[in-house]
Amino acid sequence: MSITIYVVTHKCFIEPKDEIYQTIIVGPADLDLKNALRDNTGVNIAHKNSNYCELTALYWIWKNVADKDRIIGMCHYRRFFSKSRYRKSSKYFLTKKDVQSIFCKYDVVLPKKNRWGVTVGENYYNYGEGKEKDLLLVREIISNIYPQYLKDFDQVINAKAASYRNMFIMRKILLDEYCEWLFAILGELEKSISLDDYTKAEARVFGYLSEILLNVWILHKNLKIKYVPIVLTELPSFNFNLLKMRFKSIIHLK
């Protein structure tokens, strides 16, 4: 069973030593990471990284990895699937043996869900960096080109929990199908919006929306999901206004 989990990065980090992990560099950074891949080689959309975030790595994997039987994963330089959400050590990261065991019973690995006191949609545009108009536009696009997914979209948007971070593990044949669907939707969205008045964070709209869309696609496919904790190996820099808004969201639970 061939397994590759791509670790997306734009900075230097301590790379996992397990053979299944492969670093892929995104963005303009000139990093000296031994044996790392770059998302600006082969067939790519690397120039869209500031808006598509880690999806430029996903696009590269889709277009440049031919082995459809390979199990493919994606995580980040500071976020990994782990057997313990409280241990930062790489010895707790999923290993080849762990993944092989999971795929005897499941179709896909996703991060354990984030649970909100508001809906996924409300969290996106009231407490995150998204705009409601973009979410509504995505719904319209799905209605037009993938109407069979509309019910699933509404179910995810109105739920109060979802998997985030664009992290997953699945077979390449499934990843190909997902990417065909995802990038068709985002391509239509890109034609329909202007980012001229967006902040730097808001301009990451395609990356943010794809976090939600992964849940929609997997729900529609009725896949067997193994939810696994993710661990942060380093803390992000905090946007205190966003943190305040997130706190308000949690208060809704009470």
CSV table of C-alpha atoms in Angstrom, one decimal, residues 8 11 24 33 47 59 63 68 75 87 93 98 117 142 166 185 189 222 229 238 240 243 250:
chain,number,residue,atom,x,y,z
A,8,VAL,CA,2.5,22.0,2.9
A,11,LYS,CA,8.7,28.3,5.9
A,24,ILE,CA,5.9,20.5,-0.6
A,33,LEU,CA,14.6,22.1,2.5
A,47,HIS,CA,0.7,32.1,-8.8
A,59,TYR,CA,-3.8,21.3,-7.4
A,63,LYS,CA,-2.2,17.2,-11.7
A,68,LYS,CA,-4.4,6.4,-8.7
A,75,CYS,CA,-1.3,18.4,6.3
A,87,ARG,CA,1.4,15.8,22.3
A,93,PHE,CA,1.9,11.5,14.2
A,98,ASP,CA,-1.6,3.6,11.3
A,117,GLY,CA,-22.4,27.7,19.0
A,142,ILE,CA,-23.4,24.5,-7.0
A,166,ASN,CA,-8.0,21.4,4.3
A,185,ILE,CA,-16.7,25.5,-8.4
A,189,LEU,CA,-16.4,31.8,-8.3
A,222,ASN,CA,-21.4,8.9,1.7
A,229,PRO,CA,-7.2,14.6,16.1
A,238,PHE,CA,-3.2,35.7,17.0
A,240,PHE,CA,-7.0,39.5,18.7
A,243,LEU,CA,-10.1,35.8,18.8
A,250,ILE,CA,-18.4,30.0,21.9
